[in-house]
Amino acid sequence: MSSAIKRAPTGVAELDRALEGGVPQGSWIVVTGEPGVGKSILCMHFAHAGLKAGDPVVYVTTEQEFKDVMEQARQLGMDMSEFTVHSIASRRQPEEPPHIVVIDIFGLLKVARQLSERARAEAQGADRERARKYATLSIETLIEAINEAYDILAVVSERGRAPERHVRLVIDSMSAFWADKPAMARKYSYQLKIATHRDNVTALLTSQYAPTTKMTFGFGLEHIADGVVHMWMDDVETAKEVRRWLIVKKMRMTNHAVRAFRVNIVPGRGLVLETP
Ligand SMILES: Nc1ncnc2c1ncn2[C@@H]1O[C@H](COP(=O)(O)OP(=O)(O)O)[C@@H](O)[C@H]1O
Ligand SMILES: [Mg+2]
């Protein structure tokens, strides 16, 4: 049966081989791991592989500006300069659907302001002052921004309906949305998935967790995932070097590899996995 499943290659050759060609289209994949293990680089591969295949990309980046994402991707052999980019922070509407819609902190800030203004306009008289104010890094703001991105890509004829083209959604990282309330991770993850999951959208979401906060940070997001890729590094004090690893912990509908790969980050190539 697995041959009937459409797959979205991640762009990392060894990983795609380990996944029977890629992640199942329409699935939600969570990438977990501490800082520096290569999560953001995996996101770049996933976006670049999509663009090469003709998939539009919605790229949420909370930790760095998209121009820096593009620059780092270029250093690692993924040139995205030929693709058109539209930031939702921009005032103008794109004339044609772009290849990439970027949702960065400035875009989220703009959407949060719009939501707050709308809530104020809808409130009556004295209630105006008490109208809801939306935070930049709130799950409602993120959901609205992603739906705006779907509209911009003109891949959804009506909100709530499946887009006609295959779209890739990257969220790097989700942890930013519950940084001050880790206990809400599970609830927010559900809310997000219910509001933005579409059959034709394949999503890659990163979650940062330090070993000490594993439970609260990791498990909220892992709960909604169709696939979990975990990345980590050996204790640097013991190893006296940065030794990175990647393992596929879960992948629905996939007879995936079950052993960990060593991860090398190679200029001009990006993530290069090897079996130890
Ligand atoms: N151009 C490059 N060449 C080689 N290694 C790089 C390059 N850029 C980044 N790296 C490596 O990638 C690491 C960052 O990976 P990243 O995906 O940002 O981690 P994470 O998102 O998990 O925090 C850096 O610490 C560095 O070791
Ligand atoms: Mg990162």
mmCIF file of C-alpha atoms and ligand atoms in Angstrom:
data_model
loop_
_atom_site.group_PDB
_atom_site.id
_atom_site.type_symbol
_atom_site.label_atom_id
_atom_site.label_comp_id
_atom_site.label_asym_id
_atom_site.label_seq_id
_atom_site.Cartn_x
_atom_site.Cartn_y
_atom_site.Cartn_z
ATOM 1 C CA MET A 1 0.000 0.000 0.000
ATOM 2 C CA SER A 2 2.794 2.395 0.819
ATOM 3 C CA SER A 3 3.557 2.885 -2.883
ATOM 4 C CA ALA A 4 0.140 4.553 -3.270
ATOM 5 C CA ILE A 5 0.997 7.236 -0.731
ATOM 6 C CA LYS A 6 2.236 10.522 -2.159
ATOM 7 C CA ARG A 7 5.411 11.627 -0.447
ATOM 8 C CA ALA A 8 7.083 14.979 -0.001
ATOM 9 C CA PRO A 9 10.874 14.657 -0.099
ATOM 10 C CA THR A 10 12.643 16.480 2.732
ATOM 11 C CA GLY A 11 15.579 17.330 0.477
ATOM 12 C CA VAL A 12 18.036 15.422 2.684
ATOM 13 C CA ALA A 13 18.953 12.419 0.537
ATOM 14 C CA GLU A 14 19.669 9.920 3.320
ATOM 15 C CA LEU A 15 16.589 10.928 5.251
ATOM 16 C CA ASP A 16 14.377 10.538 2.191
ATOM 17 C CA ARG A 17 15.785 7.057 1.638
ATOM 18 C CA ALA A 18 15.044 6.273 5.283
ATOM 19 C CA LEU A 19 11.448 7.444 4.747
ATOM 20 C CA GLU A 20 10.553 5.504 1.578
ATOM 21 C CA GLY A 21 10.930 8.706 -0.437
ATOM 22 C CA GLY A 22 9.804 11.399 1.963
ATOM 23 C CA VAL A 23 7.138 12.310 4.475
ATOM 24 C CA PRO A 24 3.528 11.452 3.567
ATOM 25 C CA GLN A 25 1.823 14.415 1.896
ATOM 26 C CA GLY A 26 -0.608 16.117 4.235
ATOM 27 C CA SER A 27 1.234 15.036 7.357
ATOM 28 C CA TRP A 28 2.455 17.166 10.264
ATOM 29 C CA ILE A 29 6.062 16.510 11.123
ATOM 30 C CA VAL A 30 7.655 17.743 14.303
ATOM 31 C CA VAL A 31 11.412 18.190 14.623
ATOM 32 C CA THR A 32 12.605 18.261 18.222
ATOM 33 C CA GLY A 33 15.988 19.008 19.715
ATOM 34 C CA GLU A 34 18.179 21.407 21.599
ATOM 35 C CA PRO A 35 19.821 24.482 20.009
ATOM 36 C CA GLY A 36 22.511 23.861 17.403
ATOM 37 C CA VAL A 37 21.497 20.361 16.336
ATOM 38 C CA GLY A 38 20.387 21.422 12.836
ATOM 39 C CA LYS A 39 16.598 21.866 13.067
ATOM 40 C CA SER A 40 16.546 25.157 11.184
ATOM 41 C CA ILE A 41 18.773 23.720 8.463
ATOM 42 C CA LEU A 42 16.358 20.796 8.052
ATOM 43 C CA CYS A 43 13.588 23.387 7.580
ATOM 44 C CA MET A 44 15.621 25.018 4.794
ATOM 45 C CA HIS A 45 16.056 21.677 3.037
ATOM 46 C CA PHE A 46 12.331 20.982 3.298
ATOM 47 C CA ALA A 47 11.432 24.406 1.878
ATOM 48 C CA HIS A 48 14.027 24.228 -0.892
ATOM 49 C CA ALA A 49 12.959 20.707 -1.914
ATOM 50 C CA GLY A 50 9.376 21.975 -2.121
ATOM 51 C CA LEU A 51 10.261 24.984 -4.235
ATOM 52 C CA LYS A 52 12.221 22.799 -6.637
ATOM 53 C CA ALA A 53 9.178 20.536 -6.948
ATOM 54 C CA GLY A 54 6.906 23.529 -7.643
ATOM 55 C CA ASP A 55 5.265 23.645 -4.202
ATOM 56 C CA PRO A 56 4.583 27.067 -2.719
ATOM 57 C CA VAL A 57 6.004 27.493 0.780
ATOM 58 C CA VAL A 58 4.677 29.297 3.839
ATOM 59 C CA TYR A 59 7.709 29.963 6.047
ATOM 60 C CA VAL A 60 7.183 31.058 9.633
ATOM 61 C CA THR A 61 10.437 32.181 11.209
ATOM 62 C CA THR A 62 10.416 33.475 14.769
ATOM 63 C CA GLU A 63 14.122 33.320 15.457
ATOM 64 C CA GLN A 64 15.786 34.895 12.461
ATOM 65 C CA GLU A 65 14.968 37.170 9.579
ATOM 66 C CA PHE A 66 14.159 35.422 6.341
ATOM 67 C CA LYS A 67 17.047 37.101 4.528
ATOM 68 C CA ASP A 68 19.365 35.355 6.976
ATOM 69 C CA VAL A 69 17.548 32.067 6.357
ATOM 70 C CA MET A 70 18.166 32.562 2.628
ATOM 71 C CA GLU A 71 21.808 33.464 3.184
ATOM 72 C CA GLN A 72 22.473 30.443 5.360
ATOM 73 C CA ALA A 73 20.620 28.203 2.909
ATOM 74 C CA ARG A 74 22.804 29.555 0.109
ATOM 75 C CA GLN A 75 25.962 28.757 2.099
ATOM 76 C CA LEU A 76 24.658 25.237 2.453
ATOM 77 C CA GLY A 77 23.990 24.737 -1.252
ATOM 78 C CA MET A 78 20.321 25.725 -1.385
ATOM 79 C CA ASP A 79 19.887 28.769 -3.566
ATOM 80 C CA MET A 80 16.419 30.276 -3.198
ATOM 81 C CA SER A 81 17.168 33.552 -4.974
ATOM 82 C CA GLU A 82 15.283 32.565 -8.126
ATOM 83 C CA PHE A 83 12.021 32.272 -6.168
ATOM 84 C CA THR A 84 9.674 35.146 -5.403
ATOM 85 C CA VAL A 85 9.198 36.066 -1.762
ATOM 86 C CA HIS A 86 6.323 37.972 -0.195
ATOM 87 C CA SER A 87 6.363 38.996 3.447
ATOM 88 C CA ILE A 88 2.987 39.363 5.136
ATOM 89 C CA ALA A 89 4.503 42.372 6.918
ATOM 90 C CA SER A 90 4.517 44.141 3.562
ATOM 91 C CA ARG A 91 1.858 46.798 2.890
ATOM 92 C CA ARG A 92 1.396 45.938 -0.743
ATOM 93 C CA GLN A 93 -0.452 42.973 -2.104
ATOM 94 C CA PRO A 94 1.563 40.799 -4.473
ATOM 95 C CA GLU A 95 0.409 41.007 -8.094
ATOM 96 C CA GLU A 96 0.882 37.296 -8.569
ATOM 97 C CA PRO A 97 1.023 34.544 -5.988
ATOM 98 C CA PRO A 98 4.658 34.347 -4.809
ATOM 99 C CA HIS A 99 6.599 31.115 -4.371
ATOM 100 C CA ILE A 100 7.288 31.856 -0.710
ATOM 101 C CA VAL A 101 5.161 33.664 1.851
ATOM 102 C CA VAL A 102 7.209 34.713 4.859
ATOM 103 C CA ILE A 103 5.695 35.162 8.301
ATOM 104 C CA ASP A 104 8.310 36.711 10.547
ATOM 105 C CA ILE A 105 8.048 38.713 13.784
ATOM 106 C CA PHE A 106 7.111 41.862 11.854
ATOM 107 C CA GLY A 107 4.366 40.010 9.994
ATOM 108 C CA LEU A 108 3.019 38.587 13.246
ATOM 109 C CA LEU A 109 3.098 42.041 14.816
ATOM 110 C CA LYS A 110 1.061 43.446 11.924
ATOM 111 C CA VAL A 111 -1.506 40.642 12.112
ATOM 112 C CA ALA A 112 -1.782 41.013 15.921
ATOM 113 C CA ARG A 113 -2.523 44.733 15.470
ATOM 114 C CA GLN A 114 -5.177 43.983 12.846
ATOM 115 C CA LEU A 115 -6.844 41.448 15.129
ATOM 116 C CA SER A 116 -6.778 43.869 18.064
ATOM 117 C CA GLU A 117 -8.249 46.676 15.936
ATOM 118 C CA ARG A 118 -10.992 44.385 14.693
ATOM 119 C CA ALA A 119 -11.840 43.338 18.265
ATOM 120 C CA ARG A 120 -11.979 47.002 19.257
ATOM 121 C CA ALA A 121 -14.201 47.927 16.312
ATOM 122 C CA GLU A 122 -16.584 45.106 17.129
ATOM 123 C CA ALA A 123 -16.833 46.020 20.815
ATOM 124 C CA GLN A 124 -19.591 48.396 21.883
ATOM 125 C CA GLY A 125 -19.054 51.752 23.598
ATOM 126 C CA ALA A 126 -17.374 51.435 26.979
ATOM 127 C CA ASP A 127 -16.330 47.847 26.217
ATOM 128 C CA ARG A 128 -13.909 49.203 23.628
ATOM 129 C CA GLU A 129 -11.204 49.796 26.170
ATOM 130 C CA ARG A 130 -11.585 46.265 27.400
ATOM 131 C CA ALA A 131 -11.536 44.732 23.899
ATOM 132 C CA ARG A 132 -9.124 41.866 23.454
ATOM 133 C CA LYS A 133 -5.534 42.722 22.580
ATOM 134 C CA TYR A 134 -3.708 40.064 20.632
ATOM 135 C CA ALA A 135 -0.069 39.317 21.389
ATOM 136 C CA THR A 136 2.464 39.039 18.561
ATOM 137 C CA LEU A 137 3.482 35.571 19.683
ATOM 138 C CA SER A 138 0.003 34.194 20.364
ATOM 139 C CA ILE A 139 -1.451 31.126 18.751
ATOM 140 C CA GLU A 140 -4.476 33.092 17.442
ATOM 141 C CA THR A 141 -2.147 35.530 15.696
ATOM 142 C CA LEU A 142 -0.189 32.682 14.149
ATOM 143 C CA ILE A 143 -3.374 30.983 12.914
ATOM 144 C CA GLU A 144 -4.640 34.206 11.335
ATOM 145 C CA ALA A 145 -1.257 34.818 9.687
ATOM 146 C CA ILE A 146 -1.135 31.316 8.219
ATOM 147 C CA ASN A 147 -4.667 31.659 6.850
ATOM 148 C CA GLU A 148 -3.656 34.996 5.329
ATOM 149 C CA ALA A 149 -0.700 33.248 3.710
ATOM 150 C CA TYR A 150 -3.000 30.573 2.264
ATOM 151 C CA ASP A 151 -5.133 33.399 0.810
ATOM 152 C CA ILE A 152 -2.096 35.141 -0.688
ATOM 153 C CA LEU A 153 -1.004 31.917 -2.337
ATOM 154 C CA ALA A 154 -4.481 31.669 -3.854
ATOM 155 C CA VAL A 155 -4.419 27.984 -3.163
ATOM 156 C CA VAL A 156 -7.509 28.015 -1.009
ATOM 157 C CA SER A 157 -10.678 29.002 -2.785
ATOM 158 C CA GLU A 158 -12.504 29.443 0.501
ATOM 159 C CA ARG A 159 -11.241 29.476 4.049
ATOM 160 C CA GLY A 160 -11.434 26.072 5.611
ATOM 161 C CA ARG A 161 -11.307 24.284 2.269
ATOM 162 C CA ALA A 162 -8.358 22.251 1.091
ATOM 163 C CA PRO A 163 -5.956 24.063 -1.239
ATOM 164 C CA GLU A 164 -5.849 22.783 -4.779
ATOM 165 C CA ARG A 165 -2.060 22.651 -4.908
ATOM 166 C CA HIS A 166 0.353 20.995 -2.590
ATOM 167 C CA VAL A 167 1.728 23.548 -0.135
ATOM 168 C CA ARG A 168 4.558 23.239 2.365
ATOM 169 C CA LEU A 169 4.295 24.921 5.728
ATOM 170 C CA VAL A 170 7.382 25.497 7.871
ATOM 171 C CA ILE A 171 7.139 26.799 11.437
ATOM 172 C CA ASP A 172 10.530 27.468 13.006
ATOM 173 C CA SER A 173 9.949 27.441 15.890
ATOM 174 C CA MET A 174 6.701 26.637 17.670
ATOM 175 C CA SER A 175 8.342 26.956 21.085
ATOM 176 C CA ALA A 176 8.271 30.744 20.746
ATOM 177 C CA PHE A 177 4.458 30.649 21.013
ATOM 178 C CA TRP A 178 4.437 29.089 24.441
ATOM 179 C CA ALA A 179 7.810 30.211 25.767
ATOM 180 C CA ASP A 180 6.158 31.882 28.774
ATOM 181 C CA LYS A 181 3.505 29.145 29.263
ATOM 182 C CA PRO A 182 4.990 25.739 28.502
ATOM 183 C CA ALA A 183 1.993 24.026 30.100
ATOM 184 C CA MET A 184 -0.150 25.362 27.230
ATOM 185 C CA ALA A 185 1.914 23.625 24.541
ATOM 186 C CA ARG A 186 -0.526 20.787 24.035
ATOM 187 C CA LYS A 187 -3.634 22.962 23.880
ATOM 188 C CA TYR A 188 -2.023 25.478 21.499
ATOM 189 C CA SER A 189 -0.764 22.684 19.263
ATOM 190 C CA TYR A 190 -4.277 21.277 18.935
ATOM 191 C CA GLN A 191 -5.719 24.712 18.232
ATOM 192 C CA LEU A 192 -3.149 25.328 15.524
ATOM 193 C CA LYS A 193 -3.621 21.974 13.844
ATOM 194 C CA ILE A 194 -7.402 22.200 13.820
ATOM 195 C CA ALA A 195 -7.304 25.688 12.292
ATOM 196 C CA THR A 196 -4.552 25.264 9.709
ATOM 197 C CA HIS A 197 -4.363 21.595 8.759
ATOM 198 C CA ARG A 198 -5.374 20.910 5.170
ATOM 199 C CA ASP A 199 -5.085 17.657 3.234
ATOM 200 C CA ASN A 200 -2.762 19.301 0.728
ATOM 201 C CA VAL A 201 -0.534 21.022 3.237
ATOM 202 C CA THR A 202 2.516 19.169 4.516
ATOM 203 C CA ALA A 203 3.932 20.819 7.612
ATOM 204 C CA LEU A 204 7.322 20.780 9.310
ATOM 205 C CA LEU A 205 7.377 22.329 12.780
ATOM 206 C CA THR A 206 10.343 22.657 15.081
ATOM 207 C CA SER A 207 10.285 22.472 18.829
ATOM 208 C CA GLN A 208 13.227 23.445 20.925
ATOM 209 C CA TYR A 209 13.794 21.623 24.080
ATOM 210 C CA ALA A 210 16.567 21.389 26.526
ATOM 211 C CA PRO A 211 16.970 18.048 28.276
ATOM 212 C CA THR A 212 15.728 19.558 31.548
ATOM 213 C CA THR A 213 12.406 20.709 30.094
ATOM 214 C CA LYS A 214 11.824 17.749 27.810
ATOM 215 C CA MET A 215 8.330 16.901 28.979
ATOM 216 C CA THR A 216 6.639 20.267 28.872
ATOM 217 C CA PHE A 217 8.256 21.569 25.713
ATOM 218 C CA GLY A 218 8.457 18.446 23.638
ATOM 219 C CA PHE A 219 5.279 16.575 24.350
ATOM 220 C CA GLY A 220 2.769 19.280 23.522
ATOM 221 C CA LEU A 221 3.744 19.305 19.910
ATOM 222 C CA GLU A 222 4.653 15.638 19.600
ATOM 223 C CA HIS A 223 1.090 14.865 20.580
ATOM 224 C CA ILE A 224 -0.365 16.212 17.323
ATOM 225 C CA ALA A 225 2.412 14.920 15.077
ATOM 226 C CA ASP A 226 2.064 12.348 12.314
ATOM 227 C CA GLY A 227 5.830 12.125 12.369
ATOM 228 C CA VAL A 228 8.583 12.948 14.838
ATOM 229 C CA VAL A 229 12.217 13.496 13.901
ATOM 230 C CA HIS A 230 14.463 13.945 16.903
ATOM 231 C CA MET A 231 17.893 15.561 16.708
ATOM 232 C CA TRP A 232 20.414 15.838 19.482
ATOM 233 C CA MET A 233 24.122 16.079 20.234
ATOM 234 C CA ASP A 234 26.313 14.061 22.546
ATOM 235 C CA ASP A 235 27.311 15.773 25.750
ATOM 236 C CA VAL A 236 29.971 18.185 24.539
ATOM 237 C CA GLU A 237 31.973 18.071 27.756
ATOM 238 C CA THR A 238 32.379 14.326 27.527
ATOM 239 C CA ALA A 239 32.744 14.084 23.753
ATOM 240 C CA LYS A 240 34.868 17.263 23.503
ATOM 241 C CA GLU A 241 33.373 17.830 20.079
ATOM 242 C CA VAL A 242 29.994 18.601 18.534
ATOM 243 C CA ARG A 243 28.662 15.210 17.522
ATOM 244 C CA ARG A 244 25.121 15.448 16.156
ATOM 245 C CA TRP A 245 22.517 12.739 15.670
ATOM 246 C CA LEU A 246 19.123 12.333 14.016
ATOM 247 C CA ILE A 247 16.519 9.617 14.458
ATOM 248 C CA VAL A 248 13.050 9.091 13.008
ATOM 249 C CA LYS A 249 10.995 8.334 16.116
ATOM 250 C CA LYS A 250 7.661 8.110 14.371
ATOM 251 C CA MET A 251 6.314 8.335 10.823
ATOM 252 C CA ARG A 252 2.787 7.251 10.086
ATOM 253 C CA MET A 253 2.248 5.035 7.032
ATOM 254 C CA THR A 254 5.978 4.552 6.622
ATOM 255 C CA ASN A 255 8.321 1.618 7.099
ATOM 256 C CA HIS A 256 11.052 3.965 8.247
ATOM 257 C CA ALA A 257 14.626 3.349 9.320
ATOM 258 C CA VAL A 258 14.849 2.825 13.069
ATOM 259 C CA ARG A 259 18.526 3.539 13.677
ATOM 260 C CA ALA A 260 20.080 6.905 14.402
ATOM 261 C CA PHE A 261 22.160 8.714 11.793
ATOM 262 C CA ARG A 262 25.244 10.793 12.432
ATOM 263 C CA VAL A 263 24.618 14.330 11.176
ATOM 264 C CA ASN A 264 27.274 16.368 9.421
ATOM 265 C CA ILE A 265 26.661 19.960 8.373
ATOM 266 C CA VAL A 266 28.688 20.493 5.232
ATOM 267 C CA PRO A 267 29.214 23.820 3.414
ATOM 268 C CA GLY A 268 27.635 23.653 -0.038
ATOM 269 C CA ARG A 269 25.585 20.578 0.887
ATOM 270 C CA GLY A 270 23.796 21.136 4.196
ATOM 271 C CA LEU A 271 22.782 18.131 6.272
ATOM 272 C CA VAL A 272 24.626 14.998 5.297
ATOM 273 C CA LEU A 273 23.586 11.877 7.212
ATOM 274 C CA GLU A 274 25.621 8.744 7.644
ATOM 275 C CA THR A 275 25.030 5.423 9.294
ATOM 276 C CA PRO A 276 27.590 5.043 12.084
HETATM 277 N N1 LIG B 1 27.640 27.550 6.510
HETATM 278 C C1 LIG B 1 27.786 26.588 7.404
HETATM 279 N N2 LIG B 1 28.718 25.627 7.243
HETATM 280 C C2 LIG B 1 28.884 24.640 8.146
HETATM 281 N N3 LIG B 1 28.134 24.527 9.259
HETATM 282 C C3 LIG B 1 27.186 25.438 9.467
HETATM 283 C C4 LIG B 1 26.958 26.512 8.561
HETATM 284 N N4 LIG B 1 25.951 27.252 9.041
HETATM 285 C C5 LIG B 1 25.586 26.683 10.192
HETATM 286 N N5 LIG B 1 26.319 25.604 10.457
HETATM 287 C C6 LIG B 1 26.204 24.757 11.648
HETATM 288 O O1 LIG B 1 24.808 24.625 11.941
HETATM 289 C C7 LIG B 1 24.560 24.961 13.301
HETATM 290 C C8 LIG B 1 23.201 25.611 13.463
HETATM 291 O O2 LIG B 1 22.204 24.736 12.996
HETATM 292 P P1 LIG B 1 20.680 25.145 13.169
HETATM 293 O O3 LIG B 1 19.905 24.394 12.160
HETATM 294 O O4 LIG B 1 20.551 26.627 13.163
HETATM 295 O O5 LIG B 1 20.388 24.596 14.642
HETATM 296 P P2 LIG B 1 19.024 24.626 15.468
HETATM 297 O O6 LIG B 1 17.983 25.237 14.591
HETATM 298 O O7 LIG B 1 18.742 23.212 15.822
HETATM 299 O O8 LIG B 1 19.317 25.459 16.668
HETATM 300 C C9 LIG B 1 25.637 25.932 13.654
HETATM 301 O O9 LIG B 1 25.853 25.944 15.047
HETATM 302 C C10 LIG B 1 26.826 25.404 12.868
HETATM 303 O O10 LIG B 1 27.469 24.385 13.619
HETATM 304 MG MG MG B 2 16.886 27.008 14.883
#
